[in-house]
């Protein structure tokens, strides 16, 4: 790595990858959700996802030694466990209640009971943003879910210029 890239990486880590910041995010999640509500939280890296999951488990007093805990990192390092974690996550009444992931939970997963999408990482890709947001759009008459909430810890919605109402455009024939 050249010196400029190294400095930018260190700035990024100081800004986003700190235990203190992870604990603040975990506290905000606890303050803005009810116990047991399903959420996908998107992190920057596998290490960041593990840090966030640990902070969330501390805040929710989940000191279990074995999975599933309140929050679990669903990351490529855990590939053998991921199938099981995803199946548990789909069950509205079973831990983990929060799945923390970089990209694995962005596509190809249908969890109708999902009530929250959390952003703890930026992306420049509008497509990736929409994919991640789309995880919350499934309706779930069984659990009474007809909407979802975004918890944006990094200002991603503002950066993407998403006001939560869509962009009114006329249909063109």
mmCIF file of C-alpha atoms in Angstrom:
data_model
loop_
_atom_site.group_PDB
_atom_site.id
_atom_site.type_symbol
_atom_site.label_atom_id
_atom_site.label_comp_id
_atom_site.label_asym_id
_atom_site.label_seq_id
_atom_site.Cartn_x
_atom_site.Cartn_y
_atom_site.Cartn_z
ATOM 1 C CA UNK A 1 0.000 0.000 0.000
ATOM 2 C CA UNK A 2 1.254 3.434 -0.819
ATOM 3 C CA UNK A 3 1.338 6.018 1.979
ATOM 4 C CA UNK A 4 -1.836 7.897 0.852
ATOM 5 C CA UNK A 5 -3.936 4.704 0.776
ATOM 6 C CA UNK A 6 -2.560 3.637 4.138
ATOM 7 C CA UNK A 7 -3.524 6.977 5.712
ATOM 8 C CA UNK A 8 -7.055 6.805 4.214
ATOM 9 C CA UNK A 9 -7.501 3.265 5.519
ATOM 10 C CA UNK A 10 -6.364 4.313 9.002
ATOM 11 C CA UNK A 11 -8.791 7.268 8.932
ATOM 12 C CA UNK A 12 -11.612 4.964 7.879
ATOM 13 C CA UNK A 13 -10.805 2.512 10.661
ATOM 14 C CA UNK A 14 -10.621 5.270 13.256
ATOM 15 C CA UNK A 15 -13.936 6.702 12.075
ATOM 16 C CA UNK A 16 -15.958 3.497 11.674
ATOM 17 C CA UNK A 17 -14.156 0.510 13.183
ATOM 18 C CA UNK A 18 -13.924 1.301 16.857
ATOM 19 C CA UNK A 19 -15.373 -0.547 19.831
ATOM 20 C CA UNK A 20 -16.797 2.741 21.074
ATOM 21 C CA UNK A 21 -18.650 3.381 17.804
ATOM 22 C CA UNK A 22 -19.898 -0.219 17.713
ATOM 23 C CA UNK A 23 -21.272 0.208 21.249
ATOM 24 C CA UNK A 24 -23.011 3.465 20.263
ATOM 25 C CA UNK A 25 -24.627 1.711 17.290
ATOM 26 C CA UNK A 26 -25.695 -1.181 19.545
ATOM 27 C CA UNK A 27 -27.238 1.266 22.047
ATOM 28 C CA UNK A 28 -29.138 3.021 19.239
ATOM 29 C CA UNK A 29 -30.448 -0.335 18.009
ATOM 30 C CA UNK A 30 -31.664 -1.170 21.513
ATOM 31 C CA UNK A 31 -33.296 2.272 21.875
ATOM 32 C CA UNK A 32 -35.066 2.055 18.506
ATOM 33 C CA UNK A 33 -36.251 -1.562 18.405
ATOM 34 C CA UNK A 34 -38.258 -3.875 20.593
ATOM 35 C CA UNK A 35 -36.627 -7.040 21.918
ATOM 36 C CA UNK A 36 -36.762 -9.815 19.339
ATOM 37 C CA UNK A 37 -37.464 -7.744 16.231
ATOM 38 C CA UNK A 38 -35.541 -8.996 13.191
ATOM 39 C CA UNK A 39 -32.882 -6.783 11.627
ATOM 40 C CA UNK A 40 -30.104 -7.025 9.063
ATOM 41 C CA UNK A 41 -27.195 -4.705 9.843
ATOM 42 C CA UNK A 42 -24.671 -4.120 7.058
ATOM 43 C CA UNK A 43 -21.047 -3.606 8.136
ATOM 44 C CA UNK A 44 -17.826 -2.594 6.380
ATOM 45 C CA UNK A 45 -15.789 -5.781 6.748
ATOM 46 C CA UNK A 46 -15.893 -9.175 8.416
ATOM 47 C CA UNK A 47 -13.961 -7.779 11.397
ATOM 48 C CA UNK A 48 -16.440 -4.897 11.648
ATOM 49 C CA UNK A 49 -19.389 -7.335 11.551
ATOM 50 C CA UNK A 50 -17.893 -9.381 14.392
ATOM 51 C CA UNK A 51 -17.267 -6.201 16.401
ATOM 52 C CA UNK A 52 -20.863 -5.022 15.854
ATOM 53 C CA UNK A 53 -22.364 -8.419 16.746
ATOM 54 C CA UNK A 54 -20.320 -8.545 19.962
ATOM 55 C CA UNK A 55 -21.375 -5.005 20.913
ATOM 56 C CA UNK A 56 -25.047 -5.791 20.245
ATOM 57 C CA UNK A 57 -24.829 -8.957 22.335
ATOM 58 C CA UNK A 58 -23.304 -6.949 25.209
ATOM 59 C CA UNK A 59 -26.041 -4.324 25.039
ATOM 60 C CA UNK A 60 -28.787 -6.981 24.911
ATOM 61 C CA UNK A 61 -27.097 -8.953 27.746
ATOM 62 C CA UNK A 62 -26.664 -12.066 25.628
ATOM 63 C CA UNK A 63 -23.594 -13.752 27.091
ATOM 64 C CA UNK A 64 -24.187 -17.171 25.561
ATOM 65 C CA UNK A 65 -21.028 -18.982 24.519
ATOM 66 C CA UNK A 66 -22.633 -20.821 21.609
ATOM 67 C CA UNK A 67 -24.796 -19.774 18.667
ATOM 68 C CA UNK A 68 -27.381 -18.558 18.249
ATOM 69 C CA UNK A 69 -26.887 -15.362 20.204
ATOM 70 C CA UNK A 70 -29.063 -12.225 19.907
ATOM 71 C CA UNK A 71 -26.828 -11.002 17.052
ATOM 72 C CA UNK A 72 -24.693 -13.165 14.788
ATOM 73 C CA UNK A 73 -22.208 -12.204 12.084
ATOM 74 C CA UNK A 74 -23.162 -13.942 8.845
ATOM 75 C CA UNK A 75 -19.866 -13.582 7.002
ATOM 76 C CA UNK A 76 -17.802 -15.664 4.591
ATOM 77 C CA UNK A 77 -15.412 -16.741 7.391
ATOM 78 C CA UNK A 78 -18.380 -18.607 8.917
ATOM 79 C CA UNK A 79 -19.424 -20.274 5.654
ATOM 80 C CA UNK A 80 -20.235 -23.663 7.194
ATOM 81 C CA UNK A 81 -22.361 -22.107 9.949
ATOM 82 C CA UNK A 82 -24.109 -19.614 7.639
ATOM 83 C CA UNK A 83 -26.723 -22.042 6.280
ATOM 84 C CA UNK A 84 -27.832 -22.857 9.822
ATOM 85 C CA UNK A 85 -27.729 -19.205 10.951
ATOM 86 C CA UNK A 86 -29.833 -18.132 7.956
ATOM 87 C CA UNK A 87 -32.435 -20.822 8.691
ATOM 88 C CA UNK A 88 -32.604 -19.760 12.361
ATOM 89 C CA UNK A 89 -32.790 -16.087 11.318
ATOM 90 C CA UNK A 90 -35.834 -16.757 9.083
ATOM 91 C CA UNK A 91 -37.803 -17.964 12.124
ATOM 92 C CA UNK A 92 -39.436 -14.863 13.677
ATOM 93 C CA UNK A 93 -39.360 -16.326 17.184
ATOM 94 C CA UNK A 94 -35.791 -17.647 17.216
ATOM 95 C CA UNK A 95 -32.333 -16.150 17.701
ATOM 96 C CA UNK A 96 -30.406 -14.620 16.052
ATOM 97 C CA UNK A 97 -32.672 -11.577 15.901
ATOM 98 C CA UNK A 98 -29.983 -9.455 14.253
ATOM 99 C CA UNK A 99 -27.868 -10.674 11.338
ATOM 100 C CA UNK A 100 -24.719 -8.604 10.767
ATOM 101 C CA UNK A 101 -23.250 -8.991 7.297
ATOM 102 C CA UNK A 102 -21.118 -7.328 4.643
ATOM 103 C CA UNK A 103 -22.787 -8.722 1.491
ATOM 104 C CA UNK A 104 -24.049 -12.266 2.132
ATOM 105 C CA UNK A 105 -27.448 -10.977 3.320
ATOM 106 C CA UNK A 106 -27.796 -8.438 0.459
ATOM 107 C CA UNK A 107 -29.343 -10.758 -2.124
ATOM 108 C CA UNK A 108 -31.105 -14.084 -2.478
ATOM 109 C CA UNK A 109 -32.623 -14.142 0.987
ATOM 110 C CA UNK A 110 -36.327 -13.774 1.761
ATOM 111 C CA UNK A 111 -37.212 -12.928 5.362
ATOM 112 C CA UNK A 112 -40.747 -11.493 5.457
ATOM 113 C CA UNK A 113 -40.654 -10.801 9.230
ATOM 114 C CA UNK A 114 -37.642 -8.457 8.853
ATOM 115 C CA UNK A 115 -38.550 -5.136 10.472
ATOM 116 C CA UNK A 116 -35.252 -3.225 10.325
ATOM 117 C CA UNK A 117 -32.430 -2.610 7.870
ATOM 118 C CA UNK A 118 -29.330 -1.038 9.408
ATOM 119 C CA UNK A 119 -26.510 0.697 7.586
ATOM 120 C CA UNK A 120 -23.146 0.816 9.370
ATOM 121 C CA UNK A 121 -21.239 0.971 6.066
ATOM 122 C CA UNK A 122 -21.236 3.280 3.084
ATOM 123 C CA UNK A 123 -21.532 2.183 -0.524
ATOM 124 C CA UNK A 124 -21.249 4.180 -3.736
ATOM 125 C CA UNK A 125 -23.374 1.613 -5.561
ATOM 126 C CA UNK A 126 -27.034 2.631 -5.843
ATOM 127 C CA UNK A 127 -27.776 -0.934 -6.984
ATOM 128 C CA UNK A 128 -26.229 -2.410 -3.838
ATOM 129 C CA UNK A 129 -28.124 0.130 -1.699
ATOM 130 C CA UNK A 130 -31.435 -0.828 -3.343
ATOM 131 C CA UNK A 131 -30.672 -4.568 -2.960
ATOM 132 C CA UNK A 132 -29.975 -4.102 0.746
ATOM 133 C CA UNK A 133 -33.052 -1.943 1.226
ATOM 134 C CA UNK A 134 -35.110 -4.510 -0.652
ATOM 135 C CA UNK A 135 -34.526 -7.093 2.079
ATOM 136 C CA UNK A 136 -37.052 -5.193 4.214
ATOM 137 C CA UNK A 137 -39.795 -4.774 1.611
ATOM 138 C CA UNK A 138 -41.480 -8.169 2.014
ATOM 139 C CA UNK A 139 -44.924 -8.048 3.636
ATOM 140 C CA UNK A 140 -45.683 -10.566 6.378
ATOM 141 C CA UNK A 141 -49.369 -10.903 7.223
ATOM 142 C CA UNK A 142 -48.535 -13.677 9.756
ATOM 143 C CA UNK A 143 -46.559 -11.308 11.980
ATOM 144 C CA UNK A 144 -48.558 -8.205 11.006
ATOM 145 C CA UNK A 145 -45.564 -6.583 9.297
ATOM 146 C CA UNK A 146 -46.607 -4.085 6.643
ATOM 147 C CA UNK A 147 -43.566 -1.792 6.726
ATOM 148 C CA UNK A 148 -39.935 -1.656 7.790
ATOM 149 C CA UNK A 149 -37.606 0.933 9.282
ATOM 150 C CA UNK A 150 -34.113 1.954 8.213
ATOM 151 C CA UNK A 151 -31.562 2.765 10.906
ATOM 152 C CA UNK A 152 -28.809 4.658 9.111
ATOM 153 C CA UNK A 153 -25.689 5.091 11.226
ATOM 154 C CA UNK A 154 -23.457 6.474 8.444
ATOM 155 C CA UNK A 155 -25.659 8.912 6.487
ATOM 156 C CA UNK A 156 -25.984 6.555 3.519
ATOM 157 C CA UNK A 157 -29.612 7.457 2.717
ATOM 158 C CA UNK A 158 -28.719 11.151 2.540
ATOM 159 C CA UNK A 159 -25.643 10.414 0.421
ATOM 160 C CA UNK A 160 -27.765 8.348 -2.009
ATOM 161 C CA UNK A 161 -30.373 11.164 -1.866
ATOM 162 C CA UNK A 162 -33.140 8.845 -0.661
ATOM 163 C CA UNK A 163 -35.788 10.718 1.308
ATOM 164 C CA UNK A 164 -37.754 7.546 2.031
ATOM 165 C CA UNK A 165 -40.591 8.649 -0.241
ATOM 166 C CA UNK A 166 -39.126 7.718 -3.598
ATOM 167 C CA UNK A 167 -38.690 10.071 -6.497
ATOM 168 C CA UNK A 168 -41.956 11.035 -8.187
ATOM 169 C CA UNK A 169 -41.613 10.505 -11.919
ATOM 170 C CA UNK A 170 -44.308 10.520 -14.532
ATOM 171 C CA UNK A 171 -44.976 7.359 -16.460
ATOM 172 C CA UNK A 172 -43.768 7.608 -20.015
ATOM 173 C CA UNK A 173 -45.506 5.694 -22.802
#
